[in-house]
């Protein structure tokens, strides 16, 4: 079964201009979020991105940006995994998630 997270919240962006088509990001992505088309990276399943940062960490030309482990998406996912109340502390004194 494919994992899907919240719609349009993943902080993932790719630069086809910088991409040299090495395919490393597609190798390391655990959720098959990225693909290579005409030797350039593309996002094919953004809502499957868990913002782990593996793709960006392994890209040799810095063509991928992702806010790994920050923000509301990460807080909600952590809440699901731990069974706790999701909170990303981005508002004063309370949870916004
Ligand atoms: S951040 Fe992780 S899940 Fe998202 S595209 Fe990169 S490797 Fe895949
Ligand atoms: S790792 Fe970087 S250079 Fe290689 S295919 Fe992915 S985005 Fe392109």
mmCIF file with all atom_site columns, C-alpha atoms and ligand atoms in Angstrom:
data_model
loop_
_atom_site.group_PDB
_atom_site.id
_atom_site.type_symbol
_atom_site.label_atom_id
_atom_site.label_alt_id
_atom_site.label_comp_id
_atom_site.label_asym_id
_atom_site.label_entity_id
_atom_site.label_seq_id
_atom_site.pdbx_PDB_ins_code
_atom_site.Cartn_x
_atom_site.Cartn_y
_atom_site.Cartn_z
_atom_site.occupancy
_atom_site.B_iso_or_equiv
_atom_site.pdbx_formal_charge
_atom_site.auth_seq_id
_atom_site.auth_comp_id
_atom_site.auth_asym_id
_atom_site.auth_atom_id
_atom_site.pdbx_PDB_model_num
ATOM   1   C  CA  . UNK A 1 1  ? 0.000  0.000  0.000   1.00 0.00 ? 1  UNK A CA  1
ATOM   2   C  CA  . UNK A 1 2  ? 1.319  3.462  -0.853  1.00 0.00 ? 2  UNK A CA  1
ATOM   3   C  CA  . UNK A 1 3  ? 1.785  6.009  1.915   1.00 0.00 ? 3  UNK A CA  1
ATOM   4   C  CA  . UNK A 1 4  ? 0.123  9.372  1.435   1.00 0.00 ? 4  UNK A CA  1
ATOM   5   C  CA  . UNK A 1 5  ? 0.373  12.271 3.826   1.00 0.00 ? 5  UNK A CA  1
ATOM   6   C  CA  . UNK A 1 6  ? -1.557 15.514 3.954   1.00 0.00 ? 6  UNK A CA  1
ATOM   7   C  CA  . UNK A 1 7  ? -2.336 17.078 0.588   1.00 0.00 ? 7  UNK A CA  1
ATOM   8   C  CA  . UNK A 1 8  ? 0.047  19.778 -0.652  1.00 0.00 ? 8  UNK A CA  1
ATOM   9   C  CA  . UNK A 1 9  ? 1.916  20.299 2.613   1.00 0.00 ? 9  UNK A CA  1
ATOM   10  C  CA  . UNK A 1 10 ? 5.259  18.646 1.874   1.00 0.00 ? 10 UNK A CA  1
ATOM   11  C  CA  . UNK A 1 11 ? 8.047  21.248 1.736   1.00 0.00 ? 11 UNK A CA  1
ATOM   12  C  CA  . UNK A 1 12 ? 9.711  19.600 -1.234  1.00 0.00 ? 12 UNK A CA  1
ATOM   13  C  CA  . UNK A 1 13 ? 11.025 21.380 -4.290  1.00 0.00 ? 13 UNK A CA  1
ATOM   14  C  CA  . UNK A 1 14 ? 13.274 20.322 -7.148  1.00 0.00 ? 14 UNK A CA  1
ATOM   15  C  CA  . UNK A 1 15 ? 15.264 22.267 -9.709  1.00 0.00 ? 15 UNK A CA  1
ATOM   16  C  CA  . UNK A 1 16 ? 15.299 20.580 -13.095 1.00 0.00 ? 16 UNK A CA  1
ATOM   17  C  CA  . UNK A 1 17 ? 17.718 23.294 -14.188 1.00 0.00 ? 17 UNK A CA  1
ATOM   18  C  CA  . UNK A 1 18 ? 20.379 22.182 -11.686 1.00 0.00 ? 18 UNK A CA  1
ATOM   19  C  CA  . UNK A 1 19 ? 19.662 18.440 -12.031 1.00 0.00 ? 19 UNK A CA  1
ATOM   20  C  CA  . UNK A 1 20 ? 22.258 16.359 -13.881 1.00 0.00 ? 20 UNK A CA  1
ATOM   21  C  CA  . UNK A 1 21 ? 20.049 13.258 -14.008 1.00 0.00 ? 21 UNK A CA  1
ATOM   22  C  CA  . UNK A 1 22 ? 22.227 10.968 -11.882 1.00 0.00 ? 22 UNK A CA  1
ATOM   23  C  CA  . UNK A 1 23 ? 19.168 9.258  -10.381 1.00 0.00 ? 23 UNK A CA  1
ATOM   24  C  CA  . UNK A 1 24 ? 20.548 9.151  -6.843  1.00 0.00 ? 24 UNK A CA  1
ATOM   25  C  CA  . UNK A 1 25 ? 17.439 10.793 -5.392  1.00 0.00 ? 25 UNK A CA  1
ATOM   26  C  CA  . UNK A 1 26 ? 15.163 8.150  -6.902  1.00 0.00 ? 26 UNK A CA  1
ATOM   27  C  CA  . UNK A 1 27 ? 17.420 5.433  -5.479  1.00 0.00 ? 27 UNK A CA  1
ATOM   28  C  CA  . UNK A 1 28 ? 17.283 6.702  -1.910  1.00 0.00 ? 28 UNK A CA  1
ATOM   29  C  CA  . UNK A 1 29 ? 13.667 7.885  -1.711  1.00 0.00 ? 29 UNK A CA  1
ATOM   30  C  CA  . UNK A 1 30 ? 11.729 5.406  0.409   1.00 0.00 ? 30 UNK A CA  1
ATOM   31  C  CA  . UNK A 1 31 ? 8.346  6.410  -1.030  1.00 0.00 ? 31 UNK A CA  1
ATOM   32  C  CA  . UNK A 1 32 ? 9.014  6.647  -4.747  1.00 0.00 ? 32 UNK A CA  1
ATOM   33  C  CA  . UNK A 1 33 ? 8.204  10.347 -4.794  1.00 0.00 ? 33 UNK A CA  1
ATOM   34  C  CA  . UNK A 1 34 ? 10.639 11.347 -7.526  1.00 0.00 ? 34 UNK A CA  1
ATOM   35  C  CA  . UNK A 1 35 ? 11.313 10.226 -11.060 1.00 0.00 ? 35 UNK A CA  1
ATOM   36  C  CA  . UNK A 1 36 ? 13.665 11.107 -13.883 1.00 0.00 ? 36 UNK A CA  1
ATOM   37  C  CA  . UNK A 1 37 ? 12.168 12.251 -17.174 1.00 0.00 ? 37 UNK A CA  1
ATOM   38  C  CA  . UNK A 1 38 ? 14.408 13.260 -20.060 1.00 0.00 ? 38 UNK A CA  1
ATOM   39  C  CA  . UNK A 1 39 ? 17.388 13.148 -17.700 1.00 0.00 ? 39 UNK A CA  1
ATOM   40  C  CA  . UNK A 1 40 ? 15.800 15.609 -15.276 1.00 0.00 ? 40 UNK A CA  1
ATOM   41  C  CA  . UNK A 1 41 ? 14.223 15.096 -11.880 1.00 0.00 ? 41 UNK A CA  1
ATOM   42  C  CA  . UNK A 1 42 ? 10.470 15.493 -11.457 1.00 0.00 ? 42 UNK A CA  1
ATOM   43  C  CA  . UNK A 1 43 ? 8.125  15.147 -8.507  1.00 0.00 ? 43 UNK A CA  1
ATOM   44  C  CA  . UNK A 1 44 ? 5.544  12.484 -9.290  1.00 0.00 ? 44 UNK A CA  1
ATOM   45  C  CA  . UNK A 1 45 ? 3.896  11.899 -5.881  1.00 0.00 ? 45 UNK A CA  1
ATOM   46  C  CA  . UNK A 1 46 ? 4.419  14.948 -3.685  1.00 0.00 ? 46 UNK A CA  1
ATOM   47  C  CA  . UNK A 1 47 ? 1.839  13.836 -1.136  1.00 0.00 ? 47 UNK A CA  1
ATOM   48  C  CA  . UNK A 1 48 ? 3.846  10.662 -0.528  1.00 0.00 ? 48 UNK A CA  1
ATOM   49  C  CA  . UNK A 1 49 ? 6.864  12.656 0.652   1.00 0.00 ? 49 UNK A CA  1
ATOM   50  C  CA  . UNK A 1 50 ? 7.655  12.182 4.331   1.00 0.00 ? 50 UNK A CA  1
ATOM   51  C  CA  . UNK A 1 51 ? 10.229 15.010 4.324   1.00 0.00 ? 51 UNK A CA  1
ATOM   52  C  CA  . UNK A 1 52 ? 13.010 12.688 5.411   1.00 0.00 ? 52 UNK A CA  1
ATOM   53  C  CA  . UNK A 1 53 ? 15.619 14.689 3.479   1.00 0.00 ? 53 UNK A CA  1
ATOM   54  C  CA  . UNK A 1 54 ? 17.441 11.685 1.996   1.00 0.00 ? 54 UNK A CA  1
ATOM   55  C  CA  . UNK A 1 55 ? 17.054 12.920 -1.576  1.00 0.00 ? 55 UNK A CA  1
ATOM   56  C  CA  . UNK A 1 56 ? 18.462 16.374 -0.842  1.00 0.00 ? 56 UNK A CA  1
ATOM   57  C  CA  . UNK A 1 57 ? 21.289 14.938 1.243   1.00 0.00 ? 57 UNK A CA  1
ATOM   58  C  CA  . UNK A 1 58 ? 22.360 12.658 -1.621  1.00 0.00 ? 58 UNK A CA  1
ATOM   59  C  CA  . UNK A 1 59 ? 21.996 15.091 -4.496  1.00 0.00 ? 59 UNK A CA  1
ATOM   60  C  CA  . UNK A 1 60 ? 25.462 16.081 -5.734  1.00 0.00 ? 60 UNK A CA  1
ATOM   61  C  CA  . UNK A 1 61 ? 24.341 19.396 -7.223  1.00 0.00 ? 61 UNK A CA  1
ATOM   62  C  CA  . UNK A 1 62 ? 21.939 20.678 -4.579  1.00 0.00 ? 62 UNK A CA  1
ATOM   63  C  CA  . UNK A 1 63 ? 18.944 20.427 -6.891  1.00 0.00 ? 63 UNK A CA  1
ATOM   64  C  CA  . UNK A 1 64 ? 16.480 19.403 -4.192  1.00 0.00 ? 64 UNK A CA  1
ATOM   65  C  CA  . UNK A 1 65 ? 15.258 21.359 -1.232  1.00 0.00 ? 65 UNK A CA  1
ATOM   66  C  CA  . UNK A 1 66 ? 13.186 19.861 1.521   1.00 0.00 ? 66 UNK A CA  1
ATOM   67  C  CA  . UNK A 1 67 ? 12.560 21.017 5.059   1.00 0.00 ? 67 UNK A CA  1
ATOM   68  C  CA  . UNK A 1 68 ? 13.401 17.772 6.800   1.00 0.00 ? 68 UNK A CA  1
ATOM   69  C  CA  . UNK A 1 69 ? 11.657 17.125 10.105  1.00 0.00 ? 69 UNK A CA  1
ATOM   70  C  CA  . UNK A 1 70 ? 10.168 20.556 10.618  1.00 0.00 ? 70 UNK A CA  1
ATOM   71  C  CA  . UNK A 1 71 ? 6.723  22.073 10.388  1.00 0.00 ? 71 UNK A CA  1
ATOM   72  C  CA  . UNK A 1 72 ? 3.165  20.927 10.813  1.00 0.00 ? 72 UNK A CA  1
ATOM   73  C  CA  . UNK A 1 73 ? 3.464  17.915 8.512   1.00 0.00 ? 73 UNK A CA  1
ATOM   74  C  CA  . UNK A 1 74 ? 6.281  16.475 10.578  1.00 0.00 ? 74 UNK A CA  1
ATOM   75  C  CA  . UNK A 1 75 ? 4.370  17.200 13.771  1.00 0.00 ? 75 UNK A CA  1
ATOM   76  C  CA  . UNK A 1 76 ? 1.268  15.427 12.519  1.00 0.00 ? 76 UNK A CA  1
ATOM   77  C  CA  . UNK A 1 77 ? 3.247  12.434 11.298  1.00 0.00 ? 77 UNK A CA  1
ATOM   78  C  CA  . UNK A 1 78 ? 5.060  12.240 14.640  1.00 0.00 ? 78 UNK A CA  1
ATOM   79  C  CA  . UNK A 1 79 ? 1.686  12.376 16.370  1.00 0.00 ? 79 UNK A CA  1
ATOM   80  C  CA  . UNK A 1 80 ? 0.394  9.491  14.265  1.00 0.00 ? 80 UNK A CA  1
ATOM   81  C  CA  . UNK A 1 81 ? 3.496  7.425  14.943  1.00 0.00 ? 81 UNK A CA  1
ATOM   82  C  CA  . UNK A 1 82 ? 3.675  8.076  18.676  1.00 0.00 ? 82 UNK A CA  1
ATOM   83  C  CA  . UNK A 1 83 ? -0.037 8.340  19.426  1.00 0.00 ? 83 UNK A CA  1
ATOM   84  C  CA  . UNK A 1 84 ? 0.567  11.772 20.981  1.00 0.00 ? 84 UNK A CA  1
ATOM   85  C  CA  . UNK A 1 85 ? -1.064 15.153 20.335  1.00 0.00 ? 85 UNK A CA  1
ATOM   86  C  CA  . UNK A 1 86 ? 0.535  16.716 17.238  1.00 0.00 ? 86 UNK A CA  1
ATOM   87  C  CA  . UNK A 1 87 ? 2.265  20.002 17.956  1.00 0.00 ? 87 UNK A CA  1
ATOM   88  C  CA  . UNK A 1 88 ? 4.844  21.895 15.939  1.00 0.00 ? 88 UNK A CA  1
ATOM   89  C  CA  . UNK A 1 89 ? 5.058  24.820 18.392  1.00 0.00 ? 89 UNK A CA  1
ATOM   90  C  CA  . UNK A 1 90 ? 4.586  27.375 15.634  1.00 0.00 ? 90 UNK A CA  1
ATOM   91  C  CA  . UNK A 1 91 ? 1.956  29.302 17.529  1.00 0.00 ? 91 UNK A CA  1
ATOM   92  C  CA  . UNK A 1 92 ? 2.097  30.827 20.988  1.00 0.00 ? 92 UNK A CA  1
ATOM   93  C  CA  . UNK A 1 93 ? 1.037  28.520 23.743  1.00 0.00 ? 93 UNK A CA  1
ATOM   94  C  CA  . UNK A 1 94 ? -0.838 25.926 21.786  1.00 0.00 ? 94 UNK A CA  1
ATOM   95  C  CA  . UNK A 1 95 ? -1.034 23.449 18.985  1.00 0.00 ? 95 UNK A CA  1
ATOM   96  C  CA  . UNK A 1 96 ? -1.927 24.613 15.497  1.00 0.00 ? 96 UNK A CA  1
ATOM   97  C  CA  . UNK A 1 97 ? -2.101 21.131 13.990  1.00 0.00 ? 97 UNK A CA  1
HETATM 98  S  S1  . LIG B 2 .  ? 12.311 13.903 1.412   1.00 0.00 ? 1  LIG B S1  1
HETATM 99  FE FE1 . LIG B 2 .  ? 12.407 11.646 1.606   1.00 0.00 ? 1  LIG B FE1 1
HETATM 100 S  S2  . LIG B 2 .  ? 10.341 10.962 1.042   1.00 0.00 ? 1  LIG B S2  1
HETATM 101 FE FE2 . LIG B 2 .  ? 10.528 13.076 0.320   1.00 0.00 ? 1  LIG B FE2 1
HETATM 102 S  S3  . LIG B 2 .  ? 11.202 12.924 -1.796  1.00 0.00 ? 1  LIG B S3  1
HETATM 103 FE FE3 . LIG B 2 .  ? 13.041 13.115 -0.536  1.00 0.00 ? 1  LIG B FE3 1
HETATM 104 S  S4  . LIG B 2 .  ? 13.698 11.015 -0.088  1.00 0.00 ? 1  LIG B S4  1
HETATM 105 FE FE4 . LIG B 2 .  ? 11.576 10.919 -0.818  1.00 0.00 ? 1  LIG B FE4 1
HETATM 106 S  S1  . LIG B 2 .  ? 20.165 13.413 -7.125  1.00 0.00 ? 2  LIG B S1  1
HETATM 107 FE FE1 . LIG B 2 .  ? 20.089 15.542 -7.839  1.00 0.00 ? 2  LIG B FE1 1
HETATM 108 S  S2  . LIG B 2 .  ? 21.211 15.556 -9.767  1.00 0.00 ? 2  LIG B S2  1
HETATM 109 FE FE2 . LIG B 2 .  ? 20.721 13.412 -9.313  1.00 0.00 ? 2  LIG B FE2 1
HETATM 110 S  S3  . LIG B 2 .  ? 18.788 13.037 -10.396 1.00 0.00 ? 2  LIG B S3  1
HETATM 111 FE FE3 . LIG B 2 .  ? 18.262 13.651 -8.308  1.00 0.00 ? 2  LIG B FE3 1
HETATM 112 S  S4  . LIG B 2 .  ? 17.963 15.879 -8.433  1.00 0.00 ? 2  LIG B S4  1
HETATM 113 FE FE4 . LIG B 2 .  ? 19.052 15.256 -10.272 1.00 0.00 ? 2  LIG B FE4 1
#
